[in-house]
Short mmCIF file of C-alpha atoms in Angstrom, two decimals:
data_model
loop_
_atom_site.label_atom_id
_atom_site.label_comp_id
_atom_site.label_asym_id
_atom_site.label_seq_id
_atom_site.Cartn_x
_atom_site.Cartn_y
_atom_site.Cartn_z
CA MET A 1 -17.28 7.17 52.23
CA LYS A 2 -20.36 6.97 50.42
CA ILE A 3 -21.02 4.54 47.66
CA LYS A 4 -21.67 7.20 45.50
CA SER A 5 -19.05 9.39 46.04
CA LEU A 6 -16.66 5.92 45.84
CA PHE A 7 -18.39 5.67 42.43
CA PHE A 8 -17.69 8.89 41.23
CA LEU A 9 -13.96 8.97 42.31
CA LEU A 10 -13.65 5.37 40.65
CA SER A 11 -15.20 6.95 37.64
CA LEU A 12 -12.86 9.59 37.55
CA LEU A 13 -9.70 7.26 37.88
CA ILE A 14 -10.77 5.14 35.02
CA LEU A 15 -11.10 8.66 33.05
CA SER A 16 -7.88 9.37 33.58
CA VAL A 17 -6.28 6.28 32.99
CA THR A 18 -8.36 6.08 29.28
CA ILE A 19 -6.96 9.74 28.69
CA SER A 20 -3.51 9.41 29.50
CA THR A 21 -3.40 5.93 27.60
CA ALA A 22 -4.95 7.15 24.31
CA GLN A 23 -2.69 8.55 21.65
CA LEU A 24 -3.58 12.04 19.84
CA LEU A 25 -2.36 12.45 16.12
CA PRO A 26 0.47 14.98 15.56
CA ALA A 27 0.17 18.13 13.96
CA LYS A 28 -0.01 18.28 10.21
CA GLN A 29 3.75 19.78 10.05
CA GLU A 30 4.81 16.96 12.28
CA VAL A 31 3.64 14.65 9.56
CA ILE A 32 4.68 16.84 6.81
CA ASP A 33 8.10 17.15 8.74
CA LYS A 34 8.46 12.89 8.76
CA MET A 35 7.47 12.40 5.36
CA THR A 36 9.92 15.25 4.25
CA LEU A 37 12.58 13.60 6.20
CA THR A 38 12.39 10.29 5.02
CA ASN A 39 12.04 11.40 1.35
CA ALA A 40 15.05 13.27 1.04
CA HIS A 41 17.14 10.35 2.51
CA LEU A 42 16.08 8.62 -1.07
CA MET A 43 16.09 11.32 -3.69
CA LYS A 44 19.99 12.20 -1.82
CA LYS A 45 20.82 8.71 -2.27
CA TRP A 46 19.51 8.21 -5.87
CA PRO A 47 19.99 11.87 -7.28
CA ASP A 48 19.83 10.20 -10.63
CA PRO A 49 16.26 8.45 -10.71
CA GLY A 50 17.10 6.43 -13.88
CA VAL A 51 20.28 4.80 -12.57
CA ASN A 52 20.09 1.32 -12.76
CA VAL A 53 19.52 -0.60 -9.10
CA ILE A 54 21.98 -3.34 -8.28
CA THR A 55 21.06 -5.32 -5.69
CA ASN A 56 21.73 -9.60 -6.01
CA LYS A 57 21.34 -8.65 -10.04
CA GLU A 58 21.62 -5.51 -11.79
CA ARG A 59 17.85 -4.03 -12.54
CA THR A 60 16.19 -1.26 -14.90
CA SER A 61 14.67 1.47 -11.81
CA ASN A 62 11.25 1.27 -13.35
CA LEU A 63 10.80 -2.14 -11.94
CA TRP A 64 8.16 -2.10 -8.89
CA THR A 65 10.01 -1.53 -5.92
CA ARG A 66 10.63 2.01 -7.58
CA ALA A 67 7.19 2.36 -8.61
CA VAL A 68 5.76 1.98 -5.27
CA TYR A 69 7.89 4.78 -4.33
CA TYR A 70 6.43 6.91 -6.76
CA GLU A 71 3.39 5.91 -6.05
CA GLY A 72 3.93 7.44 -2.58
CA LEU A 73 5.90 10.31 -3.84
CA MET A 74 2.57 11.79 -5.77
CA ALA A 75 0.52 11.21 -3.15
CA PHE A 76 3.40 13.13 -0.88
CA TYR A 77 3.63 15.88 -3.66
CA SER A 78 -0.55 16.21 -3.60
CA ILE A 79 -0.63 17.74 -0.32
CA LYS A 80 2.74 18.77 -0.38
CA PRO A 81 3.34 20.89 -4.15
CA ASP A 82 7.08 20.80 -4.07
CA PRO A 83 8.19 21.05 -7.86
CA ALA A 84 11.44 19.19 -7.20
CA TYR A 85 9.37 16.15 -6.44
CA LEU A 86 7.10 16.46 -9.64
CA GLN A 87 10.72 17.04 -11.26
CA TYR A 88 12.10 14.28 -9.35
CA ALA A 89 9.15 11.94 -10.98
CA ILE A 90 9.36 13.49 -14.63
CA GLU A 91 12.90 12.76 -14.85
CA TRP A 92 12.32 8.96 -13.88
CA GLY A 93 9.72 8.36 -16.49
CA GLU A 94 11.75 10.16 -19.11
CA ALA A 95 14.89 8.00 -18.15
CA HIS A 96 12.73 4.91 -19.32
CA GLN A 97 11.14 6.52 -22.06
CA TRP A 98 8.23 6.41 -20.47
CA GLY A 99 8.98 2.54 -21.12
CA LEU A 100 7.87 -0.70 -19.36
CA ARG A 101 10.28 -3.26 -17.96
CA ASP A 102 10.34 -6.25 -20.06
CA GLY A 103 8.59 -4.11 -23.11
CA LEU A 104 4.95 -3.39 -24.14
CA GLU A 105 4.06 -7.31 -24.34
CA THR A 106 4.89 -7.80 -20.50
CA ARG A 107 1.35 -8.70 -18.87
CA ASN A 108 3.61 -9.29 -15.68
CA ALA A 109 1.70 -6.73 -13.00
CA ASP A 110 5.03 -5.58 -11.30
CA ASN A 111 6.41 -4.30 -15.04
CA GLN A 112 3.25 -2.60 -15.16
CA CYS A 113 3.00 -0.79 -11.82
CA ALA A 114 5.29 2.04 -13.26
CA GLY A 115 2.50 3.15 -15.33
CA GLN A 116 0.10 4.56 -12.54
CA THR A 117 2.80 7.45 -12.14
CA TYR A 118 3.14 7.56 -15.71
CA ILE A 119 -0.69 8.16 -16.20
CA ASP A 120 -0.74 10.29 -12.80
CA LEU A 121 1.90 12.82 -14.66
CA TYR A 122 -0.02 12.55 -17.95
CA ASN A 123 -2.91 13.88 -15.76
CA ILE A 124 -0.67 16.90 -14.70
CA ASP A 125 0.63 17.95 -18.45
CA GLN A 126 -0.71 15.93 -21.75
CA LYS A 127 2.05 14.77 -23.39
CA PRO A 128 1.06 11.24 -25.01
CA GLU A 129 4.19 10.19 -24.85
CA ARG A 130 3.61 9.48 -21.18
CA ILE A 131 0.72 6.85 -21.53
CA LYS A 132 1.76 5.22 -25.04
CA ASP A 133 3.49 2.14 -23.71
CA ILE A 134 1.53 1.61 -20.91
CA LYS A 135 -1.92 1.97 -22.83
CA THR A 136 -0.74 -0.24 -25.49
CA SER A 137 0.84 -2.93 -23.32
CA VAL A 138 -3.08 -2.86 -21.12
CA ASP A 139 -4.58 -3.01 -24.29
CA LEU A 140 -2.52 -6.26 -25.92
CA MET A 141 -3.86 -7.97 -22.69
CA LEU A 142 -7.67 -7.13 -23.51
CA LYS A 143 -7.01 -8.37 -26.94
CA THR A 144 -7.15 -12.08 -25.64
CA GLU A 145 -9.44 -13.48 -23.12
CA LYS A 146 -6.97 -14.66 -20.08
CA THR A 147 -7.76 -13.33 -17.22
CA ASP A 148 -5.35 -15.33 -14.68
CA ASP A 149 -2.20 -13.22 -14.93
CA TRP A 150 -2.98 -12.23 -11.34
CA ASN A 151 -1.85 -15.56 -9.49
CA TRP A 152 -0.37 -13.68 -6.34
CA ILE A 153 -2.22 -10.74 -4.43
CA ASP A 154 0.79 -8.19 -4.86
CA ALA A 155 -0.44 -7.92 -8.30
CA LEU A 156 -3.58 -6.43 -7.70
CA GLN A 157 -2.03 -3.32 -6.06
CA MET A 158 0.55 -3.47 -9.10
CA ALA A 159 -1.68 -3.17 -12.02
CA MET A 160 -5.51 -2.37 -11.17
CA PRO A 161 -4.90 1.11 -10.42
CA VAL A 162 -3.45 1.49 -13.78
CA PHE A 163 -6.87 -0.35 -15.23
CA ALA A 164 -8.82 1.96 -13.31
CA LYS A 165 -7.07 4.99 -14.14
CA LEU A 166 -7.12 4.24 -17.97
CA SER A 167 -10.72 3.53 -17.35
CA VAL A 168 -11.54 7.12 -16.17
CA LEU A 169 -8.90 8.66 -18.28
CA THR A 170 -10.27 7.10 -21.71
CA GLU A 171 -14.11 6.97 -20.45
CA ASP A 172 -13.83 3.56 -21.57
CA ASP A 173 -15.18 1.14 -19.46
CA LYS A 174 -13.47 -1.84 -21.24
CA TYR A 175 -10.38 -1.53 -18.56
CA SER A 176 -12.43 -1.73 -15.54
CA GLU A 177 -14.18 -4.34 -16.81
CA ARG A 178 -11.23 -6.21 -17.38
CA MET A 179 -9.92 -5.58 -14.20
CA TYR A 180 -12.83 -6.72 -12.27
CA LYS A 181 -12.70 -9.70 -14.14
CA MET A 182 -8.88 -10.82 -13.33
CA TYR A 183 -9.98 -9.28 -9.84
CA MET A 184 -12.71 -12.22 -9.55
CA ASP A 185 -10.38 -14.53 -10.54
CA THR A 186 -7.70 -13.63 -8.37
CA LYS A 187 -10.00 -13.77 -5.68
CA VAL A 188 -12.96 -16.73 -6.90
CA THR A 189 -11.06 -18.47 -9.58
CA GLN A 190 -7.97 -18.60 -7.86
CA GLY A 191 -9.60 -18.80 -4.45
CA LEU A 192 -7.12 -16.48 -2.73
CA TYR A 193 -9.22 -14.72 -0.78
CA ASN A 194 -10.89 -16.48 2.83
CA LYS A 195 -14.13 -15.02 3.43
CA LYS A 196 -14.61 -16.33 6.79
CA ASP A 197 -11.37 -14.52 7.99
CA GLY A 198 -11.30 -11.75 5.77
CA LEU A 199 -8.17 -11.85 4.72
CA TRP A 200 -5.69 -13.32 1.71
CA TRP A 201 -3.64 -15.88 1.00
CA ARG A 202 -0.41 -14.28 -0.59
CA ASP A 203 -0.96 -17.24 -3.52
CA ALA A 204 -1.63 -20.77 -3.98
CA ASP A 205 1.70 -22.16 -2.17
CA PHE A 206 -0.27 -20.61 0.97
CA LYS A 207 -3.60 -22.06 0.72
CA PRO A 208 -4.53 -25.13 2.78
CA PRO A 209 -3.35 -27.45 3.80
CA TYR A 210 -0.13 -24.97 4.25
CA THR A 211 -0.17 -23.78 7.95
CA GLU A 212 1.99 -21.31 10.34
CA PRO A 213 3.71 -23.19 13.11
CA ASN A 214 0.62 -22.70 15.65
CA GLY A 215 -2.00 -24.37 13.25
CA GLU A 216 -3.41 -21.03 11.80
CA ASP A 217 -3.92 -20.28 7.78
CA CYS A 218 -0.85 -17.94 6.65
CA TYR A 219 -1.32 -14.56 5.98
CA TRP A 220 1.50 -12.09 5.00
CA SER A 221 1.09 -8.62 6.28
CA ARG A 222 2.34 -6.95 3.50
CA GLY A 223 0.66 -9.07 0.60
CA ASN A 224 -2.70 -8.15 2.65
CA GLY A 225 -1.83 -4.45 2.69
CA TRP A 226 -1.15 -4.78 -1.33
CA VAL A 227 -4.74 -6.15 -1.10
CA VAL A 228 -5.82 -2.78 0.88
CA ALA A 229 -4.01 -0.23 -1.07
CA ALA A 230 -5.51 -1.76 -4.57
CA LEU A 231 -8.99 -1.52 -2.81
CA VAL A 232 -8.33 1.52 -2.15
CA ARG A 233 -6.78 3.22 -4.91
CA VAL A 234 -9.35 1.72 -7.03
CA MET A 235 -12.28 3.24 -4.71
CA ASP A 236 -10.54 6.79 -5.31
CA ILE A 237 -10.24 6.55 -8.85
CA LEU A 238 -13.38 4.90 -9.94
CA PRO A 239 -16.86 6.60 -9.57
CA GLU A 240 -18.86 5.01 -6.80
CA ALA A 241 -21.49 4.38 -9.99
CA ASP A 242 -19.55 1.40 -11.70
CA PRO A 243 -21.06 -1.47 -10.99
CA HIS A 244 -18.62 -3.28 -9.23
CA TYR A 245 -17.73 -0.66 -6.57
CA LYS A 246 -20.15 -2.34 -4.21
CA GLU A 247 -17.84 -5.53 -4.60
CA TYR A 248 -14.87 -3.60 -3.86
CA LEU A 249 -16.03 -1.84 -1.23
CA LYS A 250 -17.48 -5.08 0.81
CA THR A 251 -14.29 -6.90 1.03
CA TYR A 252 -12.24 -3.78 1.56
CA LYS A 253 -14.71 -3.52 4.83
CA ALA A 254 -14.33 -7.08 5.83
CA MET A 255 -10.54 -6.50 5.75
CA MET A 256 -11.16 -3.37 7.66
CA LYS A 257 -12.78 -5.31 10.44
CA ALA A 258 -10.54 -8.77 10.47
CA LEU A 259 -7.21 -6.25 10.76
CA LEU A 260 -8.86 -4.29 13.81
CA PRO A 261 -7.91 -6.86 16.43
CA LEU A 262 -4.51 -7.70 14.77
CA GLN A 263 -2.78 -5.32 15.79
CA ARG A 264 0.07 -5.04 18.35
CA GLU A 265 -0.36 -3.30 21.25
CA ASP A 266 2.85 -0.98 20.43
CA GLY A 267 0.72 0.13 17.13
CA PHE A 268 2.59 -2.54 14.42
CA TRP A 269 1.09 -5.73 12.81
CA ASN A 270 3.37 -8.61 12.94
CA ALA A 271 4.64 -9.93 9.54
CA SER A 272 2.55 -13.03 10.13
CA LEU A 273 -1.31 -11.74 11.24
CA HIS A 274 -2.19 -15.10 12.52
CA ASP A 275 1.08 -16.36 14.11
CA PRO A 276 2.77 -13.61 16.31
CA ASN A 277 5.27 -15.82 17.05
CA ASN A 278 6.30 -16.64 13.81
CA TYR A 279 9.11 -14.05 12.93
CA GLY A 280 6.88 -11.74 15.28
CA GLY A 281 8.02 -8.30 15.72
CA LYS A 282 7.65 -4.84 14.21
CA GLU A 283 7.26 -4.32 10.32
CA ALA A 284 6.96 -1.59 8.81
CA THR A 285 5.76 -1.87 4.92
CA GLY A 286 2.09 -3.80 5.90
CA THR A 287 1.43 -1.52 8.85
CA SER A 288 2.14 1.14 6.93
CA LEU A 289 -0.06 -0.10 4.10
CA PHE A 290 -2.90 -0.91 6.62
CA VAL A 291 -2.77 2.95 8.22
CA TYR A 292 -3.03 4.08 4.98
CA GLY A 293 -6.00 1.81 4.22
CA ILE A 294 -7.76 2.59 7.03
CA ALA A 295 -7.19 6.76 7.38
CA TRP A 296 -8.41 6.61 3.67
CA GLY A 297 -11.47 5.28 5.23
CA VAL A 298 -12.09 7.69 7.65
CA ASN A 299 -11.23 10.43 5.34
CA ASN A 300 -14.16 9.20 3.12
CA GLY A 301 -16.69 8.57 5.89
CA ILE A 302 -16.56 4.91 5.01
CA LEU A 303 -15.44 3.72 8.23
CA SER A 304 -15.99 5.29 11.97
CA GLY A 305 -13.40 7.77 13.18
CA LYS A 306 -14.70 6.79 16.58
CA LYS A 307 -14.11 2.97 15.98
CA TYR A 308 -10.69 3.05 14.17
CA MET A 309 -8.81 6.26 15.12
CA GLN A 310 -7.29 4.95 17.85
CA THR A 311 -5.61 2.38 15.35
CA ILE A 312 -4.61 4.88 13.06
CA THR A 313 -3.36 6.86 15.57
CA LYS A 314 -1.16 4.05 17.01
CA GLY A 315 0.06 3.22 13.58
CA TRP A 316 1.13 6.45 12.46
CA ASN A 317 2.82 7.35 16.07
CA ALA A 318 4.40 3.95 15.95
CA LEU A 319 5.90 4.31 12.20
CA ALA A 320 6.99 7.79 12.86
CA SER A 321 8.47 7.62 16.31
CA GLU A 322 9.98 3.68 15.83
CA SER A 323 11.05 3.20 12.60
CA VAL A 324 11.85 6.53 11.39
CA HIS A 325 15.97 7.27 11.88
CA GLU A 326 17.46 10.95 12.12
CA ASN A 327 18.62 10.57 8.98
CA GLY A 328 15.33 9.54 7.06
CA PHE A 329 16.25 5.81 7.10
CA LEU A 330 13.47 3.77 7.80
CA GLY A 331 13.58 0.55 9.91
CA TYR A 332 11.45 -2.42 10.19
CA VAL A 333 11.40 -2.59 6.88
CA GLN A 334 11.05 -6.63 5.27
CA GLY A 335 12.96 -7.34 2.32
CA THR A 336 11.16 -8.36 -0.80
CA GLY A 337 9.47 -11.72 -0.50
CA LYS A 338 5.85 -13.52 -0.36
CA GLU A 339 6.26 -14.40 3.56
CA PRO A 340 6.72 -13.96 7.52
CA LYS A 341 9.90 -15.40 6.73
CA ASP A 342 11.66 -13.66 3.92
CA GLY A 343 14.20 -10.95 4.59
CA GLN A 344 14.38 -11.68 8.05
CA PRO A 345 15.70 -10.53 10.69
CA VAL A 346 13.78 -7.41 10.28
CA SER A 347 14.75 -4.89 12.89
CA TYR A 348 15.65 -0.86 13.76
CA THR A 349 19.09 -1.02 11.63
CA SER A 350 18.61 -3.94 9.18
CA LYS A 351 18.55 -2.91 5.87
CA PRO A 352 16.06 -4.55 2.93
CA ASP A 353 17.36 -5.70 -0.25
CA PHE A 354 15.58 -2.49 -1.96
CA GLU A 355 14.61 0.39 0.23
CA ASP A 356 12.19 2.29 -2.03
CA TYR A 357 8.92 0.51 -1.89
CA GLY A 358 9.05 0.50 1.92
CA LEU A 359 9.51 4.59 1.59
CA GLY A 360 6.54 4.57 -0.79
CA CYS A 361 3.88 2.91 1.97
CA PHE A 362 5.43 5.33 4.46
CA LEU A 363 4.46 8.20 2.11
CA LEU A 364 1.10 6.74 1.17
CA ALA A 365 0.27 6.38 4.78
CA GLY A 366 1.33 10.01 5.53
CA SER A 367 -0.29 11.36 2.80
CA GLU A 368 -3.89 10.22 4.46
CA VAL A 369 -3.13 10.34 7.95
CA TYR A 370 -2.38 14.42 7.20
CA LYS A 371 -5.95 15.02 6.15
CA LEU A 372 -7.20 14.12 9.76
CA CYS A 373 -4.44 15.89 11.78
CA LYS A 374 -5.22 19.49 13.10
#
């Protein structure tokens, strides 16, 4: 056989292997079907969205875990405007009289997370009671010079979009400016961002000299996922002319670059991003948030589809095929906590202490993946 012919046959073989191993995104309807199935499971389990949540103790349902679910539901509603979804969100807000857990004077980002959906619902129907409490709570914060409230990175996702939404809604940059100062306090003053690795320590407990068993820094998957979601949601809300937009964009791109090689072959990310053997395994919440953030970047022309599409595809297909049960329950959801060991073991059948935030993350991912599908 001539060398040219042999080279041609080898090229065909390599091409066929590449095509066979490359994954494709499903059709739009398949994405909608998965989102509908999982959302129906939660709505069926919680027909009254205002009822208290009982785990190790009883909590009002305007806590952060449920607020994250409603973030996902509103994103789902944006691509499938089912009146039942809108009504479910309105009933949740009404059940709490559009209030915040721990009251108006709370400075806790977790308590303010519900305000994201309250403001979304106000933008649909401008009833002043819907934003009265969340605006009052943030206004009380602005009366002080304190900027170090966000001392754990989850807080960025819980509260930053609230400040950004208020800034746009009121056409007053005092909210976006304070948001920036608090974000930079978390990132630089408290030093929770490691520029070298493009990732964040969850809080001060995990900064060096703390290390994982393999000697690497501890970068918790869902914690970094919260930061990705915060940056994406803020950039989606604020105009590009915002003086700090470039800072958010720069950090976002650095995180995307860092996350790309950390994806597992099966499409998931490990709970511990730099130590796959420390509670290694499939984990749906961090994966969902990363898929959400990466897909948003491609949809908005910020990330290269050529470079990132297979990452999105592998991630979504893994979630849709391996995490979603036939009845809509989500497997591989790590329970609440702050590090890889919390909520373990995580498996296909394990039940987290709260199941709502995992669905919220999944719906956020689906809402962006949907836009990429044919």
